[in-house]
mmCIF file of C-alpha atoms and ligand atoms in Angstrom:
data_model
loop_
_atom_site.group_PDB
_atom_site.id
_atom_site.type_symbol
_atom_site.label_atom_id
_atom_site.label_comp_id
_atom_site.label_asym_id
_atom_site.label_seq_id
_atom_site.Cartn_x
_atom_site.Cartn_y
_atom_site.Cartn_z
ATOM 1 C CA MET A 1 92.155 101.782 130.600
ATOM 2 C CA ILE A 2 93.365 103.112 133.937
ATOM 3 C CA TYR A 3 93.976 100.224 136.276
ATOM 4 C CA LEU A 4 93.208 100.713 139.976
ATOM 5 C CA ASP A 5 92.475 97.105 140.947
ATOM 6 C CA HIS A 6 95.875 95.701 141.933
ATOM 7 C CA ASN A 7 94.467 93.683 144.835
ATOM 8 C CA ALA A 8 92.685 91.544 142.229
ATOM 9 C CA THR A 9 95.801 91.151 140.105
ATOM 10 C CA SER A 10 98.526 93.369 138.681
ATOM 11 C CA PRO A 11 100.257 93.793 135.319
ATOM 12 C CA ALA A 12 103.673 92.157 134.998
ATOM 13 C CA HIS A 13 106.551 94.304 136.252
ATOM 14 C CA PRO A 14 109.246 95.057 133.608
ATOM 15 C CA GLN A 15 111.906 93.261 135.675
ATOM 16 C CA VAL A 16 109.619 90.235 135.890
ATOM 17 C CA LEU A 17 109.233 90.181 132.113
ATOM 18 C CA GLU A 18 112.970 90.481 131.603
ATOM 19 C CA GLU A 19 113.860 87.679 134.007
ATOM 20 C CA ALA A 20 110.911 85.291 133.651
ATOM 21 C CA LEU A 21 109.909 85.383 129.949
ATOM 22 C CA PRO A 22 112.972 83.428 128.703
ATOM 23 C CA PHE A 23 111.650 80.443 130.665
ATOM 24 C CA LEU A 24 108.615 80.374 128.357
ATOM 25 C CA THR A 25 110.781 80.549 125.231
ATOM 26 C CA GLU A 26 114.384 79.369 124.957
ATOM 27 C CA HIS A 27 114.856 77.915 128.474
ATOM 28 C CA PHE A 28 111.715 75.799 128.383
ATOM 29 C CA GLY A 29 113.251 72.627 129.887
ATOM 30 C CA ASN A 30 111.809 70.691 132.776
ATOM 31 C CA PRO A 31 113.940 71.573 135.829
ATOM 32 C CA SER A 32 113.828 67.916 136.930
ATOM 33 C CA SER A 33 115.173 66.463 133.651
ATOM 34 C CA ALA A 34 118.588 64.799 133.523
ATOM 35 C CA HIS A 35 119.814 66.570 130.341
ATOM 36 C CA SER A 36 121.457 69.958 130.019
ATOM 37 C CA LEU A 37 118.243 71.853 129.084
ATOM 38 C CA SER A 38 117.159 71.482 132.714
ATOM 39 C CA ARG A 39 120.105 73.426 134.105
ATOM 40 C CA ARG A 40 119.047 77.021 133.433
ATOM 41 C CA PRO A 41 115.446 76.575 134.647
ATOM 42 C CA ARG A 42 116.604 74.610 137.701
ATOM 43 C CA ALA A 43 119.118 77.301 138.670
ATOM 44 C CA ALA A 44 116.535 80.062 138.149
ATOM 45 C CA VAL A 45 113.949 78.303 140.329
ATOM 46 C CA GLU A 46 116.546 77.869 143.073
ATOM 47 C CA GLN A 47 117.471 81.551 142.819
ATOM 48 C CA ALA A 48 113.769 82.400 143.182
ATOM 49 C CA ARG A 49 113.593 80.148 146.243
ATOM 50 C CA ALA A 50 116.566 81.947 147.803
ATOM 51 C CA ARG A 51 115.061 85.381 147.036
ATOM 52 C CA LEU A 52 111.724 84.425 148.547
ATOM 53 C CA ALA A 53 113.438 82.963 151.631
ATOM 54 C CA ALA A 54 115.411 86.207 152.066
ATOM 55 C CA TRP A 55 112.179 88.217 152.046
ATOM 56 C CA ALA A 56 110.271 85.787 154.282
ATOM 57 C CA GLY A 57 113.114 85.400 156.782
ATOM 58 C CA CYS A 58 113.531 81.641 156.435
ATOM 59 C CA GLU A 59 115.810 79.046 154.861
ATOM 60 C CA ALA A 60 115.452 78.185 151.165
ATOM 61 C CA ARG A 61 114.644 74.568 152.109
ATOM 62 C CA GLU A 62 111.600 75.843 154.033
ATOM 63 C CA VAL A 63 109.974 77.154 150.800
ATOM 64 C CA VAL A 64 107.431 74.885 149.079
ATOM 65 C CA PHE A 65 106.482 76.300 145.670
ATOM 66 C CA THR A 66 102.810 75.995 144.672
ATOM 67 C CA GLY A 67 100.472 77.167 141.916
ATOM 68 C CA GLY A 68 99.398 80.225 143.931
ATOM 69 C CA ALA A 69 98.041 81.328 147.294
ATOM 70 C CA THR A 70 94.833 79.281 147.079
ATOM 71 C CA GLU A 71 96.839 76.076 146.880
ATOM 72 C CA ALA A 72 99.260 77.206 149.602
ATOM 73 C CA ASN A 73 96.329 77.971 151.923
ATOM 74 C CA HIS A 74 94.887 74.502 151.355
ATOM 75 C CA LEU A 75 98.248 72.907 152.089
ATOM 76 C CA ALA A 76 98.640 74.921 155.298
ATOM 77 C CA LEU A 77 95.212 74.063 156.692
ATOM 78 C CA ARG A 78 94.772 70.501 155.474
ATOM 79 C CA GLY A 79 98.397 69.450 155.737
ATOM 80 C CA VAL A 80 98.690 69.934 159.500
ATOM 81 C CA ARG A 81 97.462 66.705 161.087
ATOM 82 C CA ARG A 82 97.221 67.118 164.850
ATOM 83 C CA PRO A 83 94.455 66.669 167.406
ATOM 84 C CA GLY A 84 92.100 69.651 167.519
ATOM 85 C CA ARG A 85 90.411 71.979 165.030
ATOM 86 C CA PRO A 86 91.726 75.006 163.105
ATOM 87 C CA LEU A 87 90.804 78.609 163.872
ATOM 88 C CA VAL A 88 90.430 81.073 161.015
ATOM 89 C CA SER A 89 89.768 84.788 161.207
ATOM 90 C CA ALA A 90 86.267 85.666 160.008
ATOM 91 C CA VAL A 91 87.644 87.995 157.291
ATOM 92 C CA GLU A 92 90.024 85.503 155.626
ATOM 93 C CA HIS A 93 90.001 84.965 151.877
ATOM 94 C CA PRO A 94 87.599 82.192 150.749
ATOM 95 C CA SER A 95 90.635 80.003 149.980
ATOM 96 C CA VAL A 96 91.204 79.828 153.764
ATOM 97 C CA LEU A 97 87.561 79.860 154.885
ATOM 98 C CA ALA A 98 86.472 76.979 152.620
ATOM 99 C CA PRO A 99 89.172 74.418 153.541
ATOM 100 C CA GLY A 100 88.824 75.576 157.155
ATOM 101 C CA GLU A 101 85.109 74.855 157.057
ATOM 102 C CA SER A 102 85.753 71.356 155.682
ATOM 103 C CA LEU A 103 87.856 70.693 158.806
ATOM 104 C CA GLY A 104 85.343 72.086 161.317
ATOM 105 C CA ALA A 105 87.222 75.353 161.871
ATOM 106 C CA GLU A 106 85.865 77.979 164.233
ATOM 107 C CA ARG A 107 85.975 81.654 163.238
ATOM 108 C CA ILE A 108 87.730 84.404 165.160
ATOM 109 C CA PRO A 109 85.517 87.518 165.039
ATOM 110 C CA VAL A 110 86.777 90.999 164.121
ATOM 111 C CA ASP A 111 85.791 94.407 165.486
ATOM 112 C CA GLY A 112 84.118 97.220 163.517
ATOM 113 C CA GLN A 113 87.524 98.224 162.124
ATOM 114 C CA GLY A 114 88.237 94.710 160.810
ATOM 115 C CA ARG A 115 90.814 93.947 163.544
ATOM 116 C CA ILE A 116 91.073 90.468 165.087
ATOM 117 C CA ARG A 117 89.381 90.332 168.498
ATOM 118 C CA LEU A 118 92.258 89.118 170.647
ATOM 119 C CA ASP A 119 89.956 88.402 173.603
ATOM 120 C CA ALA A 120 87.883 86.051 171.423
ATOM 121 C CA LEU A 121 91.035 84.392 170.060
ATOM 122 C CA ALA A 122 92.304 83.734 173.600
ATOM 123 C CA GLU A 123 88.958 82.168 174.507
ATOM 124 C CA LEU A 124 88.882 79.956 171.368
ATOM 125 C CA LEU A 125 92.454 78.793 172.050
ATOM 126 C CA ARG A 126 91.305 77.157 175.302
ATOM 127 C CA LYS A 127 90.161 74.144 173.225
ATOM 128 C CA PRO A 128 92.719 71.961 171.319
ATOM 129 C CA THR A 129 93.768 73.901 168.199
ATOM 130 C CA THR A 130 95.806 72.700 165.217
ATOM 131 C CA VAL A 131 96.541 75.841 163.258
ATOM 132 C CA VAL A 132 95.378 79.461 163.504
ATOM 133 C CA SER A 133 95.031 81.275 160.188
ATOM 134 C CA VAL A 134 95.233 85.084 160.270
ATOM 135 C CA MET A 135 95.961 87.122 157.143
ATOM 136 C CA ALA A 136 98.730 89.748 157.074
ATOM 137 C CA ALA A 137 96.592 92.306 155.199
ATOM 138 C CA ASN A 138 92.976 92.073 154.128
ATOM 139 C CA ASN A 139 92.384 92.074 150.365
ATOM 140 C CA GLU A 140 89.221 94.210 150.592
ATOM 141 C CA THR A 141 90.022 96.743 153.307
ATOM 142 C CA GLY A 142 93.840 96.621 153.513
ATOM 143 C CA VAL A 143 93.575 96.243 157.321
ATOM 144 C CA LEU A 144 96.870 94.926 158.743
ATOM 145 C CA SER A 145 96.599 92.273 161.451
ATOM 146 C CA ASP A 146 98.367 92.738 164.780
ATOM 147 C CA LEU A 147 100.465 89.630 164.132
ATOM 148 C CA PRO A 148 102.902 89.990 167.074
ATOM 149 C CA ALA A 149 99.947 89.953 169.507
ATOM 150 C CA VAL A 150 98.305 87.061 167.632
ATOM 151 C CA ALA A 151 101.587 85.077 167.604
ATOM 152 C CA ASP A 152 101.990 85.533 171.379
ATOM 153 C CA LEU A 153 98.572 84.001 172.049
ATOM 154 C CA VAL A 154 98.846 81.221 169.451
ATOM 155 C CA HIS A 155 102.311 80.082 170.481
ATOM 156 C CA HIS A 156 101.465 80.274 174.179
ATOM 157 C CA ALA A 157 98.623 77.824 173.461
ATOM 158 C CA GLY A 158 100.993 75.496 171.561
ATOM 159 C CA ALA A 159 99.243 75.924 168.204
ATOM 160 C CA LEU A 160 100.753 76.817 164.815
ATOM 161 C CA LEU A 161 100.308 80.248 163.198
ATOM 162 C CA HIS A 162 99.517 80.393 159.479
ATOM 163 C CA VAL A 163 99.729 83.833 157.858
ATOM 164 C CA ASP A 164 98.285 84.516 154.393
ATOM 165 C CA ALA A 165 100.571 87.260 153.063
ATOM 166 C CA ALA A 166 99.175 87.230 149.503
ATOM 167 C CA GLN A 167 98.544 91.003 149.606
ATOM 168 C CA VAL A 168 101.808 91.886 151.332
ATOM 169 C CA ILE A 169 104.679 90.428 149.291
ATOM 170 C CA GLY A 170 106.139 93.037 146.943
ATOM 171 C CA ARG A 171 104.513 95.772 149.051
ATOM 172 C CA ARG A 172 105.986 95.689 152.546
ATOM 173 C CA ALA A 173 108.254 93.667 154.863
ATOM 174 C CA ALA A 174 107.287 90.084 155.672
ATOM 175 C CA PRO A 175 105.552 89.318 158.958
ATOM 176 C CA GLY A 176 107.913 87.984 161.617
ATOM 177 C CA ARG A 177 106.664 85.107 163.728
ATOM 178 C CA TRP A 178 104.792 82.712 161.445
ATOM 179 C CA ASP A 179 104.995 78.909 161.279
ATOM 180 C CA LEU A 180 103.376 78.694 157.838
ATOM 181 C CA LEU A 181 103.389 81.625 155.391
ATOM 182 C CA THR A 182 101.397 81.891 152.148
ATOM 183 C CA VAL A 183 102.492 84.090 149.234
ATOM 184 C CA THR A 184 101.543 84.639 145.595
ATOM 185 C CA GLY A 185 103.251 86.808 142.990
ATOM 186 C CA HIS A 186 100.440 88.200 140.864
ATOM 187 C CA LYS A 187 99.208 90.981 143.171
ATOM 188 C CA ALA A 188 102.478 92.891 142.825
ATOM 189 C CA GLY A 189 103.855 92.430 139.321
ATOM 190 C CA GLY A 190 104.381 88.649 139.114
ATOM 191 C CA PHE A 191 102.663 86.104 136.883
ATOM 192 C CA LYS A 192 99.509 84.318 137.944
ATOM 193 C CA GLY A 193 100.132 80.727 139.008
ATOM 194 C CA GLY A 194 103.289 81.276 141.068
ATOM 195 C CA GLY A 195 102.947 80.958 144.839
ATOM 196 C CA ALA A 196 104.508 79.292 147.834
ATOM 197 C CA LEU A 197 103.948 78.057 151.338
ATOM 198 C CA CYS A 198 106.921 78.661 153.612
ATOM 199 C CA VAL A 199 106.981 75.997 156.309
ATOM 200 C CA ARG A 200 109.205 76.188 159.386
ATOM 201 C CA GLU A 201 111.640 73.290 159.657
ATOM 202 C CA GLY A 202 110.285 70.459 161.788
ATOM 203 C CA ILE A 203 106.591 70.947 160.897
ATOM 204 C CA HIS A 204 105.338 67.837 159.173
ATOM 205 C CA LEU A 205 102.877 68.552 156.377
ATOM 206 C CA ALA A 206 100.787 65.921 154.634
ATOM 207 C CA PRO A 207 101.020 66.796 150.904
ATOM 208 C CA GLU A 208 97.852 67.640 148.996
ATOM 209 C CA LEU A 209 99.295 66.556 145.638
ATOM 210 C CA LEU A 210 101.008 63.185 145.276
ATOM 211 C CA GLY A 211 102.964 62.110 142.212
ATOM 212 C CA GLY A 212 106.450 62.851 140.960
ATOM 213 C CA GLY A 213 107.721 63.986 144.377
ATOM 214 C CA GLN A 214 108.808 67.528 143.386
ATOM 215 C CA GLU A 215 109.412 70.086 146.164
ATOM 216 C CA ARG A 216 110.967 67.326 148.295
ATOM 217 C CA GLY A 217 107.758 65.342 148.211
ATOM 218 C CA ARG A 218 105.678 68.200 149.605
ATOM 219 C CA ARG A 219 104.060 69.253 146.298
ATOM 220 C CA SER A 220 104.142 67.053 143.229
ATOM 221 C CA GLY A 221 103.669 68.416 139.713
ATOM 222 C CA THR A 222 106.110 69.614 137.054
ATOM 223 C CA THR A 223 107.890 72.714 138.338
ATOM 224 C CA ASN A 224 106.687 75.813 136.432
ATOM 225 C CA PRO A 225 109.740 78.102 136.210
ATOM 226 C CA ALA A 226 108.287 81.326 134.693
ATOM 227 C CA PRO A 227 105.744 82.140 137.458
ATOM 228 C CA LEU A 228 108.160 81.003 140.161
ATOM 229 C CA VAL A 229 110.964 83.178 138.775
ATOM 230 C CA SER A 230 108.454 86.057 138.671
ATOM 231 C CA LEU A 231 107.598 85.440 142.338
ATOM 232 C CA GLY A 232 111.295 85.571 143.185
ATOM 233 C CA VAL A 233 111.567 88.969 141.487
ATOM 234 C CA VAL A 234 108.473 90.249 143.335
ATOM 235 C CA ALA A 235 110.141 89.260 146.621
ATOM 236 C CA THR A 236 112.921 91.759 145.842
ATOM 237 C CA LEU A 237 110.653 94.706 144.908
ATOM 238 C CA GLU A 238 110.234 97.731 147.152
ATOM 239 C CA HIS A 239 107.389 100.176 146.795
ATOM 240 C CA SER A 240 107.908 103.877 146.523
ATOM 241 C CA PRO A 241 106.543 105.878 149.501
ATOM 242 C CA GLU A 242 104.912 108.252 146.986
ATOM 243 C CA LEU A 243 102.295 105.604 146.254
ATOM 244 C CA ARG A 244 100.853 105.958 149.757
ATOM 245 C CA ALA A 245 100.449 109.693 149.130
ATOM 246 C CA LEU A 246 98.541 108.879 145.925
ATOM 247 C CA ARG A 247 96.197 106.561 147.820
ATOM 248 C CA ASP A 248 95.668 109.273 150.442
ATOM 249 C CA ARG A 249 94.933 111.822 147.709
ATOM 250 C CA PHE A 250 92.255 109.573 146.217
ATOM 251 C CA GLU A 251 90.813 108.936 149.675
ATOM 252 C CA GLN A 252 90.567 112.654 150.514
ATOM 253 C CA ALA A 253 88.814 113.300 147.202
ATOM 254 C CA ALA A 254 86.396 110.427 147.886
ATOM 255 C CA ILE A 255 85.599 111.888 151.314
ATOM 256 C CA GLY A 256 84.908 115.225 149.602
ATOM 257 C CA LEU A 257 82.390 113.411 147.390
ATOM 258 C CA GLY A 258 80.512 112.070 150.425
ATOM 259 C CA GLY A 259 82.533 108.888 150.931
ATOM 260 C CA VAL A 260 83.099 107.161 154.271
ATOM 261 C CA VAL A 261 86.444 105.358 154.473
ATOM 262 C CA THR A 262 86.190 101.799 155.795
ATOM 263 C CA ALA A 263 88.472 100.906 158.746
ATOM 264 C CA SER A 264 89.860 104.444 158.850
ATOM 265 C CA GLU A 265 91.038 103.936 162.454
ATOM 266 C CA ALA A 266 92.954 100.710 161.714
ATOM 267 C CA GLN A 267 96.526 100.278 160.458
ATOM 268 C CA ARG A 268 96.137 99.690 156.718
ATOM 269 C CA LEU A 269 98.208 98.630 153.731
ATOM 270 C CA TRP A 270 99.416 101.726 151.853
ATOM 271 C CA ASN A 271 97.833 100.781 148.526
ATOM 272 C CA THR A 272 94.207 100.042 149.431
ATOM 273 C CA CYS A 273 91.236 102.397 149.749
ATOM 274 C CA ASN A 274 87.848 100.930 150.637
ATOM 275 C CA VAL A 275 85.245 103.667 150.681
ATOM 276 C CA ARG A 276 81.461 103.617 151.021
ATOM 277 C CA PHE A 277 79.047 106.040 149.391
ATOM 278 C CA PRO A 278 75.885 105.641 151.488
ATOM 279 C CA GLY A 279 72.839 105.082 149.318
ATOM 280 C CA VAL A 280 74.830 104.533 146.117
ATOM 281 C CA PRO A 281 74.969 100.886 144.939
ATOM 282 C CA SER A 282 78.599 99.913 144.413
ATOM 283 C CA ASP A 283 77.918 97.802 141.311
ATOM 284 C CA LEU A 284 76.578 100.923 139.561
ATOM 285 C CA VAL A 285 79.733 102.841 140.504
ATOM 286 C CA VAL A 286 82.003 100.025 139.266
ATOM 287 C CA MET A 287 80.115 99.809 135.943
ATOM 288 C CA GLY A 288 80.082 103.583 135.560
ATOM 289 C CA MET A 289 83.821 103.833 136.263
ATOM 290 C CA ASP A 290 84.443 101.059 133.733
ATOM 291 C CA LEU A 291 82.581 103.065 131.072
ATOM 292 C CA GLU A 292 84.763 106.070 131.992
ATOM 293 C CA GLY A 293 87.855 103.900 131.424
ATOM 294 C CA VAL A 294 88.817 103.206 135.051
ATOM 295 C CA ALA A 295 88.972 99.667 136.477
ATOM 296 C CA VAL A 296 88.050 99.403 140.179
ATOM 297 C CA SER A 297 86.253 96.813 142.237
ATOM 298 C CA ALA A 298 83.236 96.492 144.511
ATOM 299 C CA GLY A 299 84.389 94.777 147.696
ATOM 300 C CA SER A 300 86.406 91.902 146.260
ATOM 301 C CA ALA A 301 86.907 90.519 142.758
ATOM 302 C CA CYS A 302 85.112 87.331 143.766
ATOM 303 C CA SER A 303 81.960 89.214 144.725
ATOM 304 C CA SER A 304 82.048 91.984 142.085
ATOM 305 C CA GLY A 305 79.092 91.949 139.776
ATOM 306 C CA ALA A 306 76.889 90.860 142.669
ATOM 307 C CA SER A 307 75.065 93.564 144.545
ATOM 308 C CA GLN A 308 75.230 91.886 147.955
ATOM 309 C CA ALA A 309 77.238 93.341 150.820
ATOM 310 C CA SER A 310 80.706 91.824 150.967
ATOM 311 C CA PRO A 311 81.069 89.046 153.580
ATOM 312 C CA VAL A 312 84.214 90.798 154.905
ATOM 313 C CA LEU A 313 82.379 94.080 155.499
ATOM 314 C CA THR A 314 79.383 92.205 156.916
ATOM 315 C CA GLU A 315 81.694 90.717 159.581
ATOM 316 C CA MET A 316 82.617 94.334 160.438
ATOM 317 C CA GLY A 317 78.952 95.242 160.878
ATOM 318 C CA ILE A 318 78.570 96.940 157.457
ATOM 319 C CA THR A 319 75.630 95.363 155.649
ATOM 320 C CA THR A 320 75.004 97.758 152.756
ATOM 321 C CA ALA A 321 76.280 97.052 149.219
ATOM 322 C CA ASP A 322 77.829 100.483 148.737
ATOM 323 C CA ALA A 323 81.591 99.915 149.106
ATOM 324 C CA LEU A 324 84.161 100.600 146.427
ATOM 325 C CA ARG A 325 87.689 99.163 146.496
ATOM 326 C CA VAL A 326 90.455 101.094 144.805
ATOM 327 C CA SER A 327 93.887 99.462 144.956
ATOM 328 C CA LEU A 328 97.126 100.942 143.648
ATOM 329 C CA GLY A 329 100.265 99.214 142.433
ATOM 330 C CA TRP A 330 103.778 99.559 141.082
ATOM 331 C CA ASN A 331 102.721 101.416 137.904
ATOM 332 C CA THR A 332 100.113 103.814 139.380
ATOM 333 C CA THR A 333 100.819 107.476 138.541
ATOM 334 C CA GLN A 334 99.582 110.912 139.634
ATOM 335 C CA ALA A 335 97.715 111.092 136.312
ATOM 336 C CA ASP A 336 95.927 107.785 137.002
ATOM 337 C CA ILE A 337 94.704 109.087 140.350
ATOM 338 C CA ALA A 338 93.564 112.380 138.822
ATOM 339 C CA ALA A 339 91.639 110.442 136.163
ATOM 340 C CA GLY A 340 90.182 108.126 138.832
ATOM 341 C CA ILE A 341 88.933 111.094 140.856
ATOM 342 C CA ALA A 342 87.465 112.766 137.758
ATOM 343 C CA ALA A 343 85.646 109.580 136.743
ATOM 344 C CA LEU A 344 84.301 109.022 140.266
ATOM 345 C CA THR A 345 82.996 112.612 140.382
ATOM 346 C CA VAL A 346 81.125 112.203 137.086
ATOM 347 C CA VAL A 347 79.748 108.756 137.923
ATOM 348 C CA LEU A 348 78.484 109.723 141.391
ATOM 349 C CA GLU A 349 76.850 112.846 140.009
ATOM 350 C CA ARG A 350 75.093 110.813 137.330
ATOM 351 C CA ILE A 351 73.847 108.125 139.723
ATOM 352 C CA ARG A 352 72.703 110.665 142.297
ATOM 353 C CA ALA A 353 70.923 112.693 139.611
ATOM 354 C CA GLN A 354 68.997 109.578 138.620
ATOM 355 C CA GLY A 355 67.981 109.207 142.265
ATOM 356 C CA LEU A 356 69.128 105.594 142.583
ATOM 357 C CA SER A 357 69.821 104.316 146.037
ATOM 358 C CA ALA A 358 71.182 101.042 147.416
ATOM 359 C CA GLU A 359 67.858 100.478 149.189
ATOM 360 C CA GLY A 360 65.837 101.404 146.102
ATOM 361 C CA THR A 361 67.507 98.846 143.859
ATOM 362 C CA ALA A 362 67.880 96.019 146.396
HETATM 363 N N1 PLP B 1 94.600 85.153 149.757
HETATM 364 C C1 PLP B 1 94.342 86.440 149.618
HETATM 365 C C2 PLP B 1 94.377 87.342 150.817
HETATM 366 C C3 PLP B 1 94.067 86.972 148.362
HETATM 367 O O1 PLP B 1 93.807 88.274 148.217
HETATM 368 C C4 PLP B 1 94.046 86.102 147.235
HETATM 369 C C5 PLP B 1 93.736 86.654 145.906
HETATM 370 O O2 PLP B 1 92.755 86.463 145.290
HETATM 371 C C6 PLP B 1 94.306 84.735 147.443
HETATM 372 C C7 PLP B 1 94.573 84.300 148.715
HETATM 373 C C8 PLP B 1 94.296 83.752 146.304
HETATM 374 O O3 PLP B 1 95.472 83.900 145.556
HETATM 375 P P1 PLP B 1 95.765 83.093 144.211
HETATM 376 O O4 PLP B 1 95.069 83.856 143.139
HETATM 377 O O5 PLP B 1 97.251 83.134 144.059
HETATM 378 O O6 PLP B 1 95.268 81.697 144.391
#
């Protein structure tokens, strides 16, 4: 199987396996125990904390380890207790939108390229605001947010800026001026279940999970060394510039096959290609590619299998269910891209020959 769906999750990186696997076998101790079996896991978790802090540009004590980005997003939104309501960008991941909704959040609209509308944000900030949640890079389109401009507005209004960087760690430099920063390891070679919320010193957060008082009382639950060590490794990874050229090669081929690249005018993450084939239902393309041995996604993993337009693309004014998401990662090769293009060519030809259209099957 050729894997071109890294924004959903990625295979473990060899360095991750080397460093993290021993914490599932011989060094299995609980890092909080008093006996000597706790020492190795405790030291490894603290090394991971230091590595993550170095990437994020913060102090190790500002890192709160969690079970992934979903949990970190909940902690960021629900943990900030101040007068006012949160603001969330309309294209956030559901793990931001859902807790936001439970707190009466208002949504910041995006333009047709998926970029935050700064004029709308400025207007929304006129009312008391607790925290503003804007993702670093969108999981479906790869669109990068203009975080310096967002931070200027948010901080001028006296609110806190939360940045979901789930798709960015292990792929590019950390954003600069956040107050709360979400990460997860499994999109770039880490294990699932290892994430963190980085919290600037002085911000009081009400914990979501109460119990044993791990993570200095900010997140209880037995520390899980293997995924956290893997996250620490991911924080040290750098991508090769050749991978962007591979994405561009796929994109050019897709355009040649009648594709329209989503958000082509926006700054985008190097690994993501979201492309629409007007009139061709994306679920048929995903299934066809799967039969050809290539794993890709329609819109997002959460909405794949469903033939509705993705909520993210709908916010951008695209209401047809004809978008394909191809996302590259640390192990993607020239040969993978060539096979992906070949499979796409065959699948589109077959669907078009059968005369199926997005409208026809809706
Ligand atoms: N935020 C974004 C932008 C994502 O792409 C994902 C991935 O699904 C998440 C949050 C949730 O991450 P996790 O699987 O670590 O809970």
